[in-house]
Coordinates of N, CA and C in Angstrom, one line a residue:
X314 N 88.4 100.6 107.6 CA 87.9 99.6 108.5 C 87.9 100.2 109.9
X315 N 86.8 100.1 110.6 CA 86.7 100.6 111.9 C 87.3 99.6 112.9
X316 N 87.8 100.1 114.0 CA 88.4 99.3 115.1 C 87.2 98.6 115.7
X317 N 87.5 97.3 116.1 CA 86.5 96.5 116.8 C 87.0 96.2 118.2
X318 N 86.1 96.0 119.1 CA 86.5 95.7 120.5 C 85.7 94.4 120.9
X319 N 86.3 93.7 121.9 CA 85.7 92.6 122.4 C 86.2 92.3 123.8
X320 N 85.8 91.2 124.3 CA 86.3 90.8 125.7 C 86.8 89.4 125.7
X321 N 87.9 89.2 126.4 CA 88.5 87.9 126.5 C 89.0 87.7 128.0
X322 N 88.4 86.7 128.6 CA 88.8 86.4 130.0 C 89.1 87.6 130.9
X323 N 88.0 88.4 130.9 CA 88.0 89.6 131.8 C 89.0 90.7 131.4
X324 N 89.6 90.6 130.2 CA 90.4 91.7 129.7 C 89.9 92.1 128.3
X325 N 90.1 93.3 128.0 CA 89.6 93.8 126.7 C 90.6 93.6 125.6
X326 N 90.1 93.4 124.4 CA 91.0 93.3 123.2 C 90.4 94.2 122.1
X327 N 91.3 94.6 121.2 CA 90.9 95.5 120.1 C 91.4 94.9 118.8
X328 N 90.7 95.0 117.8 CA 91.1 94.6 116.4 C 91.2 95.9 115.6
X329 N 92.4 96.0 114.9 CA 92.6 97.2 114.1 C 93.6 96.8 112.9
X330 N 93.7 97.6 111.9 CA 94.7 97.4 110.9 C 96.1 97.4 111.5
X331 N 96.9 96.5 110.9 CA 98.3 96.5 111.3 C 98.9 97.8 111.0
X332 N 99.8 98.2 111.9 CA 100.5 99.5 111.7 C 102.0 99.2 111.4
X333 N 102.6 99.8 110.4 CA 104.0 99.5 110.2 C 104.9 99.6 111.5
X334 N 104.5 100.4 112.4 CA 105.2 100.6 113.7 C 105.1 99.3 114.5
X335 N 104.2 98.4 114.2 CA 104.0 97.1 114.9 C 104.9 96.0 114.4
X336 N 105.7 96.3 113.3 CA 106.5 95.3 112.6 C 107.3 94.4 113.5
X337 N 108.0 95.0 114.5 CA 108.9 94.2 115.3 C 108.0 93.3 116.2
X338 N 106.9 93.9 116.8 CA 106.1 93.0 117.6 C 105.4 91.9 116.8
X339 N 105.0 92.2 115.6 CA 104.4 91.2 114.7 C 105.4 90.1 114.5
X340 N 106.7 90.4 114.1 CA 107.7 89.3 113.9 C 107.9 88.5 115.2
X341 N 108.0 89.2 116.3 CA 108.2 88.5 117.6 C 107.0 87.5 117.8
X342 N 105.8 88.0 117.6 CA 104.6 87.2 117.8 C 104.6 86.0 116.9
X343 N 104.9 86.2 115.6 CA 104.8 85.1 114.7 C 105.9 84.0 115.0
X344 N 107.1 84.5 115.3 CA 108.2 83.5 115.7 C 107.8 82.8 116.9
X345 N 107.1 83.4 117.8 CA 106.7 82.7 119.1 C 105.6 81.7 118.8
X346 N 104.5 82.1 118.1 CA 103.4 81.2 117.9 C 103.7 80.1 116.9
X347 N 104.7 80.3 116.1 CA 105.1 79.2 115.2 C 105.5 77.9 116.0
X348 N 106.0 78.1 117.2 CA 106.4 77.0 118.1 C 105.3 76.5 118.9
X349 N 104.1 77.1 118.9 CA 103.0 76.7 119.8 C 102.1 75.7 119.1
X350 N 102.1 75.5 117.8 CA 101.2 74.7 117.1 C 101.7 74.1 115.8
X351 N 101.4 72.9 115.5 CA 101.7 72.3 114.2 C 100.7 72.6 113.1
X352 N 99.7 73.5 113.4 CA 98.7 73.8 112.5 C 99.0 74.9 111.5
X353 N 100.2 75.6 111.7 CA 100.6 76.7 111.0 C 101.5 76.3 109.8
X354 N 101.6 77.2 108.9 CA 102.5 77.0 107.7 C 104.0 77.2 108.1
X355 N 104.3 77.6 109.3 CA 105.6 77.9 109.7 C 105.8 77.4 111.1
X356 N 107.1 77.2 111.5 CA 107.4 76.8 112.9 C 108.1 78.0 113.6
X357 N 108.5 77.7 114.8 CA 109.2 78.7 115.6 C 110.4 79.3 114.9
X358 N 110.5 80.6 115.0 CA 111.6 81.3 114.5 C 111.8 81.2 113.0
X359 N 110.8 80.9 112.2 CA 110.9 80.8 110.8 C 110.6 82.1 110.0
X360 N 110.1 83.1 110.7 CA 109.9 84.4 110.1 C 111.2 85.1 110.1
X361 N 111.9 85.1 109.0 CA 113.3 85.6 108.9 C 113.3 87.0 108.2
X362 N 112.2 87.7 108.2 CA 112.3 89.0 107.6 C 112.9 90.0 108.6
X363 N 113.5 91.0 108.1 CA 114.0 92.1 109.0 C 112.8 92.9 109.4
X364 N 112.9 93.7 110.4 CA 111.9 94.6 110.8 C 111.5 95.6 109.7
X365 N 112.5 96.1 108.9 CA 112.2 97.0 107.8 C 111.4 96.3 106.7
X366 N 111.8 95.0 106.4 CA 111.0 94.2 105.4 C 109.6 94.0 105.8
X367 N 109.4 93.7 107.1 CA 108.0 93.6 107.6 C 107.2 94.9 107.5
X368 N 107.9 96.0 107.9 CA 107.2 97.3 107.8 C 106.8 97.6 106.3
X369 N 107.7 97.3 105.4 CA 107.4 97.5 104.0 C 106.2 96.6 103.6
X370 N 106.2 95.4 104.0 CA 105.1 94.5 103.7 C 103.8 95.0 104.2
X371 N 103.8 95.5 105.4 CA 102.5 96.1 106.0 C 102.1 97.3 105.2
X372 N 103.0 98.1 104.9 CA 102.7 99.3 104.0 C 102.1 98.9 102.7
X373 N 102.7 97.9 102.1 CA 102.2 97.4 100.8 C 100.8 96.8 100.9
X374 N 100.5 96.1 102.0 CA 99.1 95.6 102.2 C 98.1 96.7 102.3
X375 N 98.5 97.8 103.0 CA 97.7 99.0 103.2 C 97.3 99.7 101.9
X376 N 98.2 99.5 100.9 CA 97.9 100.2 99.6 C 97.2 99.4 98.6
X377 N 96.9 98.1 98.9 CA 96.2 97.3 98.0 C 94.7 97.3 98.3
X378 N 93.8 97.6 97.3 CA 92.4 97.7 97.6 C 91.7 96.5 98.1
X379 N 92.2 95.3 97.8 CA 91.5 94.1 98.2 C 92.2 93.3 99.3
X380 N 93.1 94.0 100.0 CA 93.9 93.3 101.0 C 94.0 94.1 102.3
X381 N 94.1 93.3 103.4 CA 94.2 94.0 104.7 C 94.9 93.0 105.7
X382 N 95.7 93.5 106.6 CA 96.2 92.8 107.7 C 95.7 93.4 109.0
X383 N 95.2 92.6 109.9 CA 94.7 93.0 111.2 C 95.4 92.5 112.3
X384 N 95.5 93.2 113.4 CA 96.1 92.7 114.6 C 95.0 92.7 115.7
X385 N 95.0 91.8 116.6 CA 94.2 91.8 117.8 C 95.2 92.0 118.9
X386 N 94.9 93.0 119.8 CA 95.8 93.3 120.9 C 95.0 93.2 122.2
X387 N 95.6 92.7 123.2 CA 95.0 92.6 124.6 C 96.1 93.3 125.5
X388 N 95.7 94.3 126.2 CA 96.6 95.0 127.1 C 97.9 95.4 126.3
X389 N 97.7 95.9 125.0 CA 98.8 96.4 124.2 C 99.6 95.3 123.6
X390 N 99.4 94.0 123.8 CA 100.2 92.9 123.3 C 99.4 92.2 122.1
X391 N 100.1 91.9 121.1 CA 99.5 91.2 119.9 C 99.1 89.8 120.4
X392 N 97.8 89.4 120.2 CA 97.4 88.0 120.5 C 96.9 87.3 119.3
X393 N 96.7 88.0 118.2 CA 96.3 87.4 116.9 C 96.6 88.3 115.8
X394 N 96.8 87.7 114.6 CA 97.0 88.4 113.3 C 96.2 87.7 112.3
X395 N 95.5 88.4 111.5 CA 94.7 87.9 110.4 C 94.9 88.7 109.1
X396 N 94.9 88.1 108.0 CA 95.0 88.8 106.8 C 94.1 88.3 105.7
X397 N 93.7 89.2 104.8 CA 92.9 88.9 103.7 C 93.7 89.4 102.5
X398 N 94.2 88.5 101.6 CA 95.1 88.9 100.5 C 94.3 88.7 99.2
X399 N 94.0 89.9 98.6 CA 93.4 89.9 97.3 C 94.4 90.0 96.2
X400 N 94.0 90.2 95.0 CA 94.9 90.3 93.8 C 94.4 91.5 93.0
X401 N 95.4 92.1 92.3 CA 95.1 93.1 91.3 C 94.9 92.5 89.9
X402 N 95.1 91.2 89.8 CA 94.9 90.6 88.5 C 93.4 90.5 88.2
X403 N 93.0 91.0 87.1 CA 91.6 91.1 86.8 C 90.8 89.8 86.9
X404 N 91.4 88.7 86.4 CA 90.7 87.5 86.4 C 90.4 86.9 87.8
X405 N 91.2 87.3 88.7 CA 91.0 86.7 90.1 C 90.8 87.8 91.1
X406 N 90.6 89.1 90.7 CA 90.4 90.2 91.6 C 89.2 90.1 92.5
X407 N 88.3 89.2 92.1 CA 87.1 89.0 92.9 C 87.3 88.0 94.1
X408 N 88.5 87.4 94.2 CA 88.8 86.4 95.2 C 89.9 86.9 96.1
X409 N 89.9 86.3 97.3 CA 91.0 86.7 98.3 C 91.2 85.4 99.1
X410 N 92.4 85.3 99.7 CA 92.8 84.2 100.6 C 92.9 84.8 102.0
X411 N 92.3 84.1 102.9 CA 92.3 84.5 104.3 C 93.3 83.7 105.1
X412 N 94.0 84.3 106.1 CA 94.9 83.5 107.0 C 94.7 84.1 108.4
X413 N 94.9 83.2 109.4 CA 94.7 83.6 110.8 C 95.6 82.9 111.7
X414 N 96.2 83.6 112.6 CA 97.1 83.1 113.6 C 96.6 83.6 115.0
X415 N 96.3 82.7 115.9 CA 95.9 83.1 117.3 C 96.8 82.5 118.3
X416 N 97.3 83.3 119.2 CA 98.1 82.8 120.3 C 97.4 81.7 121.0
X417 N 98.1 80.6 121.3 CA 97.5 79.4 121.9 C 96.8 79.8 123.2
X418 N 97.3 80.7 124.0 CA 96.6 81.0 125.3 C 95.3 81.8 125.1
X419 N 95.0 82.1 123.8 CA 93.7 82.8 123.5 C 92.7 81.9 122.8
X420 N 93.1 80.6 122.5 CA 92.2 79.7 121.8 C 90.9 79.6 122.6
X421 N 89.8 79.5 121.9 CA 88.5 79.2 122.6 C 87.9 80.4 123.3
X422 N 88.5 81.6 123.1 CA 88.0 82.8 123.7 C 87.2 83.7 122.8
X423 N 87.0 83.3 121.6 CA 86.3 84.2 120.6 C 87.1 85.1 119.7
X424 N 88.4 85.2 120.0 CA 89.2 86.1 119.2 C 89.3 85.7 117.7
X425 N 89.4 84.4 117.5 CA 89.5 83.8 116.1 C 88.2 84.2 115.4
X426 N 87.1 83.9 116.0 CA 85.8 84.3 115.3 C 85.7 85.8 115.0
X427 N 86.1 86.6 116.0 CA 86.0 88.0 115.8 C 86.9 88.5 114.7
X428 N 88.1 87.9 114.6 CA 89.1 88.3 113.5 C 88.5 87.8 112.2
X429 N 88.0 86.6 112.1 CA 87.4 86.1 110.8 C 86.2 87.0 110.4
X430 N 85.4 87.3 111.3 CA 84.2 88.2 111.0 C 84.7 89.5 110.5
X431 N 85.7 90.1 111.1 CA 86.2 91.4 110.6 C 86.8 91.3 109.2
X432 N 87.6 90.2 108.9 CA 88.2 90.0 107.6 C 87.1 89.7 106.6
X433 N 86.1 89.0 106.9 CA 85.0 88.7 106.0 C 84.2 90.0 105.7
X434 N 84.0 90.8 106.7 CA 83.3 92.1 106.5 C 84.1 93.0 105.6
X435 N 85.5 93.0 105.8 CA 86.3 93.8 104.9 C 86.2 93.3 103.5
X436 N 86.1 92.0 103.3 CA 86.0 91.5 101.9 C 84.7 91.9 101.3
X437 N 83.6 91.8 102.0 CA 82.3 92.3 101.5 C 82.3 93.7 101.1
X438 N 82.9 94.6 102.0 CA 83.0 96.0 101.7 C 83.9 96.4 100.6
X439 N 84.7 95.5 100.1 CA 85.7 95.8 99.1 C 85.6 94.9 97.9
X440 N 84.4 94.5 97.5 CA 84.1 93.9 96.3 C 84.7 92.5 96.1
X441 N 85.0 91.8 97.2 CA 85.5 90.4 97.2 C 84.2 89.6 97.1
X442 N 84.2 88.6 96.2 CA 83.1 87.7 96.0 C 83.3 86.3 96.6
X443 N 84.5 85.9 96.8 CA 84.8 84.6 97.3 C 86.1 84.7 98.2
X444 N 86.1 84.0 99.3 CA 87.3 83.9 100.1 C 87.7 82.4 100.3
X445 N 89.0 82.2 100.1 CA 89.5 80.8 100.2 C 90.4 80.7 101.4
X446 N 90.6 79.5 101.9 CA 91.6 79.3 102.9 C 92.1 77.8 102.9
X447 N 93.2 77.6 103.5 CA 93.7 76.2 103.7 C 93.9 76.0 105.2
X448 N 93.5 74.8 105.6 CA 93.6 74.4 107.0 C 94.0 72.9 107.1
X449 N 94.9 72.7 108.1 CA 95.3 71.3 108.2 C 94.0 70.4 108.4
X450 N 93.9 69.3 107.7 CA 92.7 68.5 107.7 C 92.3 67.9 109.0
X451 N 93.2 67.8 109.9 CA 92.9 67.2 111.2 C 92.7 68.3 112.3
X452 N 92.6 69.6 111.9 CA 92.4 70.7 112.8 C 90.9 70.9 113.0
X453 N 90.3 70.0 113.7 CA 88.8 70.0 113.8 C 88.3 71.4 114.4
X454 N 88.9 71.9 115.4 CA 88.5 73.1 116.0 C 88.4 74.3 115.0
X455 N 89.4 74.4 114.2 CA 89.4 75.5 113.2 C 88.4 75.2 112.1
X456 N 88.3 74.0 111.7 CA 87.3 73.6 110.6 C 85.9 73.9 111.1
X457 N 85.6 73.6 112.3 CA 84.2 73.9 112.9 C 84.0 75.4 112.9
X458 N 85.0 76.2 113.2 CA 84.8 77.7 113.2 C 84.5 78.1 111.8
X459 N 85.3 77.7 110.8 CA 85.1 78.1 109.4 C 83.8 77.7 108.9
X460 N 83.4 76.4 109.2 CA 82.0 76.0 108.8 C 80.9 76.8 109.4
X461 N 81.1 77.2 110.6 CA 80.1 78.0 111.3 C 79.9 79.4 110.7
X462 N 81.0 79.8 110.0 CA 81.0 81.1 109.3 C 80.5 81.0 107.8
X463 N 80.2 79.7 107.4 CA 79.7 79.5 106.1 C 80.7 78.9 105.1
X464 N 81.9 78.7 105.5 CA 82.9 78.1 104.6 C 82.5 76.7 104.3
X465 N 82.8 76.2 103.1 CA 82.6 74.8 102.7 C 83.9 74.2 102.1
X466 N 84.1 72.9 102.5 CA 85.2 72.2 101.9 C 85.1 72.1 100.4
X467 N 86.2 72.3 99.7 CA 86.1 72.2 98.2 C 87.3 71.4 97.7
X468 N 88.1 70.8 98.5 CA 89.2 70.0 98.0 C 90.2 69.7 99.0
X469 N 91.2 68.9 98.6 CA 92.3 68.5 99.6 C 93.6 68.6 98.9
X470 N 94.6 69.2 99.5 CA 96.0 69.1 99.1 C 96.6 67.9 99.9
X471 N 96.9 66.8 99.2 CA 97.4 65.7 100.0 C 98.9 66.0 100.3
X472 N 99.3 65.5 101.5 CA 100.7 65.6 101.9 C 101.2 67.1 101.9
X473 N 100.3 68.0 102.2 CA 100.7 69.4 102.1 C 101.7 69.9 103.1
X474 N 101.5 69.4 104.4 CA 102.5 69.7 105.4 C 103.4 68.6 105.6
X475 N 104.7 68.9 105.9 CA 105.6 67.9 106.3 C 106.2 68.3 107.6
X476 N 105.9 67.6 108.7 CA 106.3 68.0 110.1 C 106.9 66.8 110.7
X477 N 108.1 67.0 111.2 CA 108.9 65.9 111.9 C 108.8 64.6 111.1
X478 N 108.9 64.7 109.8 CA 109.0 63.5 108.9 C 107.6 62.9 108.6
X479 N 106.5 63.5 109.2 CA 105.2 63.0 108.9 C 104.5 63.9 107.9
X480 N 103.6 63.4 107.1 CA 102.8 64.2 106.2 C 101.4 64.4 106.6
X481 N 100.8 65.6 106.3 CA 99.5 65.9 106.7 C 98.8 66.7 105.6
X482 N 97.5 66.3 105.3 CA 96.8 67.0 104.3 C 96.3 68.3 104.7
X483 N 96.0 69.2 103.7 CA 95.4 70.5 103.9 C 94.0 70.5 103.2
X484 N 93.0 70.9 104.0 CA 91.7 71.0 103.4 C 91.5 72.4 102.8
X485 N 91.0 72.5 101.6 CA 90.7 73.8 101.0 C 89.3 74.1 101.3
X486 N 89.0 75.3 101.7 CA 87.7 75.8 102.0 C 87.4 77.1 101.3
X487 N 86.1 77.3 101.0 CA 85.7 78.5 100.3 C 84.4 79.1 100.9
X488 N 84.4 80.4 100.8 CA 83.1 81.1 101.2 C 82.7 82.0 100.1
X489 N 81.5 81.8 99.6 CA 81.0 82.7 98.6 C 80.3 83.9 99.3
X490 N 80.6 85.1 99.0 CA 80.0 86.3 99.6 C 78.8 86.8 98.8

């Protein structure tokens, strides 16, 4: 996958494959953004992997033909992480699940769209026929982005998230490539 570049609020950003040497920065980023939004599957400081475990996970992603983890960096700092997770199981090897995390201070600046486009492109280039995702059903901004990229709603997980004692549904979405 080639590195991509873009612009965000007068500063440049780049999208590239995650590097095992980024493991500590990735964990720091995820633990921080977990506290910025209730739209994620995790909260602040819930990424309890060691740096070495994260490095190994990044290495393993790099060795799977249908999977990739990307980072977006602005001025050398991680501002977004996206992944496409495929399977080696023959019956579902044509499918992958996408996930995306964008730092709150970068929302609305195009980085989410650029990351999604890069992940979808990787899927197309690597024999993925369908991409699935889950999104909190009241996260209208993300749903609009996914719909604009061709994703369609295909189901609901009721009471999927439990946050501060309240339950929230997750919308299942799918993109046929």
